[in-house]
C-alpha atoms as a printed R data frame, in Angstrom:
    type eleno elety resid chain resno       x        y       z
1   ATOM     1    CA   UNK     A     1  15.742 -154.876 213.524
2   ATOM     2    CA   UNK     A     2  14.892 -156.352 210.099
3   ATOM     3    CA   UNK     A     3  16.376 -159.742 211.126
4   ATOM     4    CA   UNK     A     4  14.152 -159.957 214.212
5   ATOM     5    CA   UNK     A     5  11.175 -159.048 212.070
6   ATOM     6    CA   UNK     A     6  12.034 -161.753 209.525
7   ATOM     7    CA   UNK     A     7  12.400 -164.394 212.257
8   ATOM     8    CA   UNK     A     8   9.100 -163.339 213.800
9   ATOM     9    CA   UNK     A     9   7.375 -163.462 210.405
10  ATOM    10    CA   UNK     A    10   8.789 -166.942 209.735
11  ATOM    11    CA   UNK     A    11   7.533 -168.208 213.107
12  ATOM    12    CA   UNK     A    12   4.126 -166.594 212.557
13  ATOM    13    CA   UNK     A    13   3.817 -168.467 209.274
14  ATOM    14    CA   UNK     A    14   4.545 -171.765 211.030
15  ATOM    15    CA   UNK     A    15   1.764 -171.555 213.571
16  ATOM    16    CA   UNK     A    16  -0.661 -173.702 211.558
17  ATOM    17    CA   UNK     A    17   1.945 -176.338 210.775
18  ATOM    18    CA   UNK     A    18   3.725 -179.160 212.564
19  ATOM    19    CA   UNK     A    19   7.473 -178.888 211.890
20  ATOM    20    CA   UNK     A    20   9.025 -182.294 211.274
21  ATOM    21    CA   UNK     A    21  12.754 -182.903 211.083
22  ATOM    22    CA   UNK     A    22  13.533 -185.756 208.741
23  ATOM    23    CA   UNK     A    23  16.925 -186.624 207.251
24  ATOM    24    CA   UNK     A    24  18.416 -183.182 207.869
25  ATOM    25    CA   UNK     A    25  15.531 -181.169 206.474
26  ATOM    26    CA   UNK     A    26  12.433 -179.543 207.914
27  ATOM    27    CA   UNK     A    27   9.005 -180.427 206.584
28  ATOM    28    CA   UNK     A    28   5.967 -178.344 207.561
29  ATOM    29    CA   UNK     A    29   2.765 -180.393 207.704
30  ATOM    30    CA   UNK     A    30  -0.503 -178.415 207.949
31  ATOM    31    CA   UNK     A    31  -2.418 -179.333 211.131
32  ATOM    32    CA   UNK     A    32  -5.636 -179.701 209.095
33  ATOM    33    CA   UNK     A    33  -4.057 -182.507 207.012
34  ATOM    34    CA   UNK     A    34  -2.945 -184.621 209.990
35  ATOM    35    CA   UNK     A    35  -5.350 -187.488 210.699
36  ATOM    36    CA   UNK     A    36  -3.371 -189.083 213.542
37  ATOM    37    CA   UNK     A    37   0.102 -189.818 214.880
38  ATOM    38    CA   UNK     A    38   1.278 -193.191 216.067
39  ATOM    39    CA   UNK     A    39   4.395 -194.021 218.039
40  ATOM    40    CA   UNK     A    40   6.163 -197.287 217.159
41  ATOM    41    CA   UNK     A    41   9.618 -198.211 218.452
42  ATOM    42    CA   UNK     A    42  11.062 -194.674 218.851
43  ATOM    43    CA   UNK     A    43   9.574 -193.585 215.530
44  ATOM    44    CA   UNK     A    44   6.551 -191.422 214.815
45  ATOM    45    CA   UNK     A    45   4.231 -192.475 212.011
46  ATOM    46    CA   UNK     A    46   2.266 -189.400 210.997
47  ATOM    47    CA   UNK     A    47  -0.768 -190.173 208.849
48  ATOM    48    CA   UNK     A    48  -2.258 -187.469 206.654
49  ATOM    49    CA   UNK     A    49  -5.208 -187.750 204.290
50  ATOM    50    CA   UNK     A    50  -2.830 -188.750 201.504
51  ATOM    51    CA   UNK     A    51   0.298 -190.352 202.929
52  ATOM    52    CA   UNK     A    52   2.426 -191.439 205.875
53  ATOM    53    CA   UNK     A    53   5.582 -189.718 207.116
54  ATOM    54    CA   UNK     A    54   8.007 -191.503 209.457
55  ATOM    55    CA   UNK     A    55  10.565 -189.724 211.608
56  ATOM    56    CA   UNK     A    56  12.347 -190.034 214.944
57  ATOM    57    CA   UNK     A    57  10.677 -188.307 217.880
58  ATOM    58    CA   UNK     A    58   8.438 -189.105 220.831
59  ATOM    59    CA   UNK     A    59   4.697 -188.675 221.023
60  ATOM    60    CA   UNK     A    60   5.168 -186.448 224.075
61  ATOM    61    CA   UNK     A    61   7.406 -184.092 222.059
62  ATOM    62    CA   UNK     A    62   4.942 -183.976 219.176
63  ATOM    63    CA   UNK     A    63   2.003 -183.453 221.540
64  ATOM    64    CA   UNK     A    64   3.623 -180.215 222.795
65  ATOM    65    CA   UNK     A    65   3.718 -178.853 219.219
66  ATOM    66    CA   UNK     A    66   0.065 -179.607 218.416
67  ATOM    67    CA   UNK     A    67  -2.888 -177.351 219.339
68  ATOM    68    CA   UNK     A    68  -4.815 -179.078 222.140
69  ATOM    69    CA   UNK     A    69  -8.059 -177.643 220.739
70  ATOM    70    CA   UNK     A    70  -7.798 -179.916 217.677
71  ATOM    71    CA   UNK     A    71  -5.741 -182.901 218.873
72  ATOM    72    CA   UNK     A    72  -6.031 -185.337 221.756
73  ATOM    73    CA   UNK     A    73  -3.901 -188.144 223.132
74  ATOM    74    CA   UNK     A    74  -6.205 -191.160 223.188
75  ATOM    75    CA   UNK     A    75  -3.601 -193.766 224.101
76  ATOM    76    CA   UNK     A    76   0.086 -193.971 224.999
77  ATOM    77    CA   UNK     A    77   0.739 -194.656 221.280
78  ATOM    78    CA   UNK     A    78  -1.816 -192.379 219.543
79  ATOM    79    CA   UNK     A    79  -2.734 -188.720 219.088
80  ATOM    80    CA   UNK     A    80  -5.824 -188.030 216.953
81  ATOM    81    CA   UNK     A    81  -7.120 -184.951 215.142
82  ATOM    82    CA   UNK     A    82 -10.695 -184.258 216.331
83  ATOM    83    CA   UNK     A    83 -11.715 -183.242 212.788
84  ATOM    84    CA   UNK     A    84 -11.281 -186.838 211.589
85  ATOM    85    CA   UNK     A    85 -13.253 -188.580 214.344
86  ATOM    86    CA   UNK     A    86 -16.503 -190.110 213.088
87  ATOM    87    CA   UNK     A    87 -17.537 -191.833 216.317
88  ATOM    88    CA   UNK     A    88 -16.286 -192.598 219.809
89  ATOM    89    CA   UNK     A    89 -17.198 -195.699 221.794
90  ATOM    90    CA   UNK     A    90 -15.979 -196.669 225.252
91  ATOM    91    CA   UNK     A    91 -12.758 -198.282 224.036
92  ATOM    92    CA   UNK     A    92 -12.342 -197.108 220.424
93  ATOM    93    CA   UNK     A    93 -12.203 -194.091 218.176
94  ATOM    94    CA   UNK     A    94 -13.590 -194.563 214.664
95  ATOM    95    CA   UNK     A    95 -12.056 -192.233 212.088
96  ATOM    96    CA   UNK     A    96 -13.694 -191.018 208.879
97  ATOM    97    CA   UNK     A    97 -10.941 -192.882 207.011
98  ATOM    98    CA   UNK     A    98 -12.296 -196.218 208.310
99  ATOM    99    CA   UNK     A    99  -9.435 -196.718 210.796
100 ATOM   100    CA   UNK     A   100 -10.257 -197.780 214.370
101 ATOM   101    CA   UNK     A   101  -7.865 -196.839 217.174
102 ATOM   102    CA   UNK     A   102  -7.944 -197.944 220.820
103 ATOM   103    CA   UNK     A   103  -8.654 -195.528 223.661
104 ATOM   104    CA   UNK     A   104  -6.792 -196.362 226.852
105 ATOM   105    CA   UNK     A   105  -8.926 -196.682 229.973
106 ATOM   106    CA   UNK     A   106  -6.885 -193.920 231.589
107 ATOM   107    CA   UNK     A   107  -7.746 -191.471 228.774
108 ATOM   108    CA   UNK     A   108 -11.338 -192.537 228.097
109 ATOM   109    CA   UNK     A   109 -13.164 -189.894 230.172
110 ATOM   110    CA   UNK     A   110 -11.004 -186.975 228.994
111 ATOM   111    CA   UNK     A   111 -11.270 -188.058 225.336
112 ATOM   112    CA   UNK     A   112 -15.074 -188.034 225.505
113 ATOM   113    CA   UNK     A   113 -15.232 -184.773 227.466
114 ATOM   114    CA   UNK     A   114 -12.840 -182.945 225.149
115 ATOM   115    CA   UNK     A   115 -14.476 -184.330 222.020
116 ATOM   116    CA   UNK     A   116 -17.872 -183.036 223.170
117 ATOM   117    CA   UNK     A   117 -16.278 -179.661 223.903
118 ATOM   118    CA   UNK     A   118 -14.734 -179.665 220.406
119 ATOM   119    CA   UNK     A   119 -18.070 -180.571 218.771
120 ATOM   120    CA   UNK     A   120 -19.764 -177.806 220.742
121 ATOM   121    CA   UNK     A   121 -17.214 -175.269 219.503
122 ATOM   122    CA   UNK     A   122 -18.076 -176.206 215.892
123 ATOM   123    CA   UNK     A   123 -21.761 -175.549 216.496
124 ATOM   124    CA   UNK     A   124 -21.561 -172.460 218.698
């Protein structure tokens, strides 16, 4: 029984983190620190407030690990943390860091709808 409890406790502690496997080790990145993820040639570029981490994965795999209440896929190559969005236009997301990312036409309506829902949850 103690082993099951230890495993459960370890998994509980991970629920606010994105586990990344890089060069044979696991790195836990707090969700709140992730600004956005970008997929480039079979590699994920994860941008935090302070640095960039690169590792092999797919955006679809990473999307499954992220809470949909805080993150949204805006494009085939990008997932963004709602907390870092300053403004949304029809074709772009403007981040508080000054970065602009494209919104695909296919995702445009759901990005706006979910962002408004997210903003409403901060107020209410």
